[in-house]
């Protein structure tokens, strides 16, 4: 339902109550959820994030008044792996720039030596050759920190999984074709 007083749509959610669905409000609520989850103050953050997405949260929208960092960056910084994966699956741009240093989220995870998040971002397509304002790339920083092998192994595992899925699909289809010929 549209509310003229706030100039936006209002939705009803059993946990959030009557809720303003303007992008800024949804982003603010999602950002608070990420940080509350990192403090252990939320029972089921994935469920709550799912509800916010259901209300229309745009994971790539960054309200000017809340700073320049995308929602994914907050999940990366807070080491909220499941929330980061949800945000990525909802269409977040893993190569969106954060702050004022022209860095992407993977720079933050490399700085923290967070190998699990590095893997998540690399598998999601993070650009390892993106340059920040200092001319550094994630690939160079990973080499400097002796973490490049972590990314290469994760990407190789992912590629093996894709190839295996294709092979499994081919053999299933081959089985079906042979079965249909027999009938």
Short mmCIF file of C-alpha atoms in Angstrom, two decimals:
data_model
loop_
_atom_site.label_atom_id
_atom_site.label_comp_id
_atom_site.label_asym_id
_atom_site.label_seq_id
_atom_site.Cartn_x
_atom_site.Cartn_y
_atom_site.Cartn_z
CA UNK A 1 0.00 0.00 0.00
CA UNK A 2 1.29 3.49 -0.85
CA UNK A 3 1.63 5.98 2.01
CA UNK A 4 1.51 9.66 1.00
CA UNK A 5 3.05 10.83 4.28
CA UNK A 6 6.32 9.02 3.70
CA UNK A 7 6.20 9.09 -0.09
CA UNK A 8 6.73 5.36 -0.41
CA UNK A 9 5.21 1.96 -0.05
CA UNK A 10 4.45 0.37 3.28
CA UNK A 11 4.43 -3.37 3.88
CA UNK A 12 3.42 -5.47 6.83
CA UNK A 13 5.87 -8.02 8.18
CA UNK A 14 5.18 -10.06 11.31
CA UNK A 15 8.60 -9.29 12.83
CA UNK A 16 9.25 -5.82 11.49
CA UNK A 17 5.64 -4.63 11.81
CA UNK A 18 4.43 -1.87 9.53
CA UNK A 19 7.51 -1.18 7.52
CA UNK A 20 8.53 1.58 5.13
CA UNK A 21 9.86 -0.08 1.98
CA UNK A 22 11.78 2.86 0.61
CA UNK A 23 15.19 1.64 -0.48
CA UNK A 24 17.01 3.71 2.13
CA UNK A 25 14.99 2.20 4.98
CA UNK A 26 15.44 -1.36 3.73
CA UNK A 27 19.18 -0.81 3.27
CA UNK A 28 19.47 0.65 6.79
CA UNK A 29 17.59 -2.31 8.28
CA UNK A 30 19.75 -4.81 6.34
CA UNK A 31 22.95 -3.05 7.42
CA UNK A 32 21.82 -3.10 11.07
CA UNK A 33 20.94 -6.78 10.72
CA UNK A 34 24.45 -7.61 9.47
CA UNK A 35 26.14 -5.84 12.36
CA UNK A 36 23.70 -7.21 14.95
CA UNK A 37 24.36 -10.71 13.58
CA UNK A 38 28.11 -10.19 13.93
CA UNK A 39 27.52 -9.30 17.60
CA UNK A 40 25.42 -12.45 18.03
CA UNK A 41 22.26 -10.43 18.70
CA UNK A 42 20.11 -12.10 16.02
CA UNK A 43 18.76 -15.66 16.12
CA UNK A 44 18.21 -16.25 12.42
CA UNK A 45 19.83 -13.48 10.36
CA UNK A 46 19.41 -15.38 7.09
CA UNK A 47 15.66 -15.61 7.64
CA UNK A 48 15.46 -11.90 8.50
CA UNK A 49 17.55 -10.96 5.45
CA UNK A 50 15.24 -13.10 3.31
CA UNK A 51 12.26 -11.14 4.63
CA UNK A 52 13.93 -7.82 3.81
CA UNK A 53 14.65 -9.09 0.30
CA UNK A 54 11.02 -10.13 0.06
CA UNK A 55 10.02 -6.57 0.95
CA UNK A 56 12.05 -5.32 -2.02
CA UNK A 57 15.60 -4.79 -0.72
CA UNK A 58 17.86 -3.94 -3.65
CA UNK A 59 21.26 -5.40 -2.73
CA UNK A 60 23.05 -3.06 -5.14
CA UNK A 61 21.36 0.19 -4.06
CA UNK A 62 23.57 2.38 -1.86
CA UNK A 63 21.72 5.34 -0.32
CA UNK A 64 23.89 8.47 -0.34
CA UNK A 65 23.02 9.39 3.24
CA UNK A 66 24.26 6.01 4.53
CA UNK A 67 27.71 6.20 3.01
CA UNK A 68 29.35 4.88 -0.13
CA UNK A 69 29.68 1.19 0.79
CA UNK A 70 27.43 -1.49 -0.72
CA UNK A 71 25.58 -3.99 1.45
CA UNK A 72 27.94 -6.81 0.47
CA UNK A 73 30.87 -4.84 1.87
CA UNK A 74 29.19 -4.68 5.29
CA UNK A 75 28.69 -8.47 5.24
CA UNK A 76 32.34 -8.96 4.22
CA UNK A 77 33.64 -6.60 6.90
CA UNK A 78 31.45 -8.26 9.57
CA UNK A 79 32.56 -11.75 8.42
CA UNK A 80 28.97 -12.81 7.87
CA UNK A 81 29.60 -15.60 5.37
CA UNK A 82 26.04 -16.87 4.96
CA UNK A 83 24.65 -13.35 4.63
CA UNK A 84 27.36 -12.50 2.09
CA UNK A 85 26.39 -15.56 0.06
CA UNK A 86 22.69 -14.63 0.25
CA UNK A 87 23.46 -11.09 -0.89
CA UNK A 88 25.57 -12.43 -3.78
CA UNK A 89 22.85 -14.90 -4.79
CA UNK A 90 20.36 -12.01 -4.76
CA UNK A 91 22.43 -10.33 -7.47
CA UNK A 92 24.99 -8.19 -5.64
CA UNK A 93 27.81 -6.86 -7.78
CA UNK A 94 30.93 -8.45 -6.26
CA UNK A 95 33.03 -5.92 -8.16
CA UNK A 96 31.23 -2.81 -6.92
CA UNK A 97 33.59 -0.17 -5.58
CA UNK A 98 33.63 0.59 -1.87
CA UNK A 99 34.62 3.69 0.06
CA UNK A 100 36.91 6.21 -1.54
CA UNK A 101 39.85 3.98 -2.44
CA UNK A 102 38.37 2.35 -5.55
CA UNK A 103 38.56 -1.07 -3.92
CA UNK A 104 36.15 -3.96 -4.24
CA UNK A 105 35.04 -6.24 -1.41
CA UNK A 106 37.82 -8.75 -2.05
CA UNK A 107 40.41 -6.13 -1.03
CA UNK A 108 38.81 -6.00 2.44
CA UNK A 109 38.85 -9.77 2.83
CA UNK A 110 42.51 -9.92 1.75
CA UNK A 111 43.43 -7.18 4.24
CA UNK A 112 41.79 -9.26 6.99
CA UNK A 113 43.35 -12.48 5.63
CA UNK A 114 39.85 -13.94 5.67
CA UNK A 115 40.40 -16.97 3.44
CA UNK A 116 36.80 -18.16 3.67
CA UNK A 117 35.45 -14.83 2.42
CA UNK A 118 38.19 -14.62 -0.22
CA UNK A 119 36.99 -17.99 -1.55
CA UNK A 120 33.33 -16.91 -1.52
CA UNK A 121 34.10 -13.72 -3.44
CA UNK A 122 36.49 -15.39 -5.89
CA UNK A 123 33.95 -18.11 -6.69
CA UNK A 124 31.33 -15.40 -7.21
CA UNK A 125 33.50 -13.77 -9.87
CA UNK A 126 35.49 -11.12 -8.00
CA UNK A 127 37.95 -9.46 -10.38
CA UNK A 128 41.46 -10.33 -9.20
CA UNK A 129 42.96 -7.77 -11.57
CA UNK A 130 40.94 -4.70 -10.45
CA UNK A 131 43.17 -1.80 -9.43
CA UNK A 132 42.63 0.42 -6.40
CA UNK A 133 43.79 4.04 -6.17
CA UNK A 134 47.26 2.83 -5.14
CA UNK A 135 47.62 0.63 -8.23
CA UNK A 136 47.37 -2.62 -6.25
CA UNK A 137 45.36 -5.59 -7.49
CA UNK A 138 43.83 -8.40 -5.43
CA UNK A 139 46.07 -10.86 -7.30
CA UNK A 140 49.23 -8.98 -6.24
CA UNK A 141 48.04 -8.63 -2.64
CA UNK A 142 47.17 -12.33 -2.53
CA UNK A 143 50.67 -13.14 -3.80
CA UNK A 144 52.23 -10.82 -1.20
CA UNK A 145 50.23 -12.53 1.58
CA UNK A 146 50.91 -16.05 0.23
CA UNK A 147 47.17 -16.54 -0.27
CA UNK A 148 46.97 -16.83 -4.05
CA UNK A 149 47.02 -20.63 -3.86
CA UNK A 150 43.85 -20.50 -1.71
CA UNK A 151 41.99 -18.74 -4.51
CA UNK A 152 43.45 -20.91 -7.25
CA UNK A 153 42.44 -24.09 -5.36
CA UNK A 154 38.93 -22.75 -4.73
CA UNK A 155 38.47 -21.82 -8.38
CA UNK A 156 39.90 -25.17 -9.53
CA UNK A 157 37.51 -27.00 -7.17
CA UNK A 158 34.63 -24.96 -8.53
CA UNK A 159 35.64 -25.71 -12.12
CA UNK A 160 35.95 -29.42 -11.34
CA UNK A 161 32.46 -29.32 -9.82
CA UNK A 162 31.03 -27.65 -12.93
CA UNK A 163 32.75 -30.16 -15.20
CA UNK A 164 31.57 -33.07 -13.03
CA UNK A 165 28.00 -31.72 -13.11
CA UNK A 166 28.17 -31.50 -16.89
CA UNK A 167 29.52 -35.05 -17.08
CA UNK A 168 26.82 -36.30 -14.71
CA UNK A 169 24.19 -34.58 -16.83
CA UNK A 170 25.66 -36.05 -20.01
CA UNK A 171 25.68 -39.57 -18.61
CA UNK A 172 22.13 -39.20 -17.31
CA UNK A 173 21.01 -37.93 -20.72
CA UNK A 174 22.94 -40.75 -22.40
CA UNK A 175 21.21 -43.27 -20.14
CA UNK A 176 17.84 -41.76 -21.00
CA UNK A 177 18.56 -41.92 -24.72
CA UNK A 178 19.60 -45.58 -24.49
CA UNK A 179 16.55 -46.39 -22.38
CA UNK A 180 14.18 -44.67 -24.83
CA UNK A 181 15.74 -46.55 -27.78
CA UNK A 182 15.12 -49.86 -26.04
CA UNK A 183 11.44 -49.10 -25.54
#
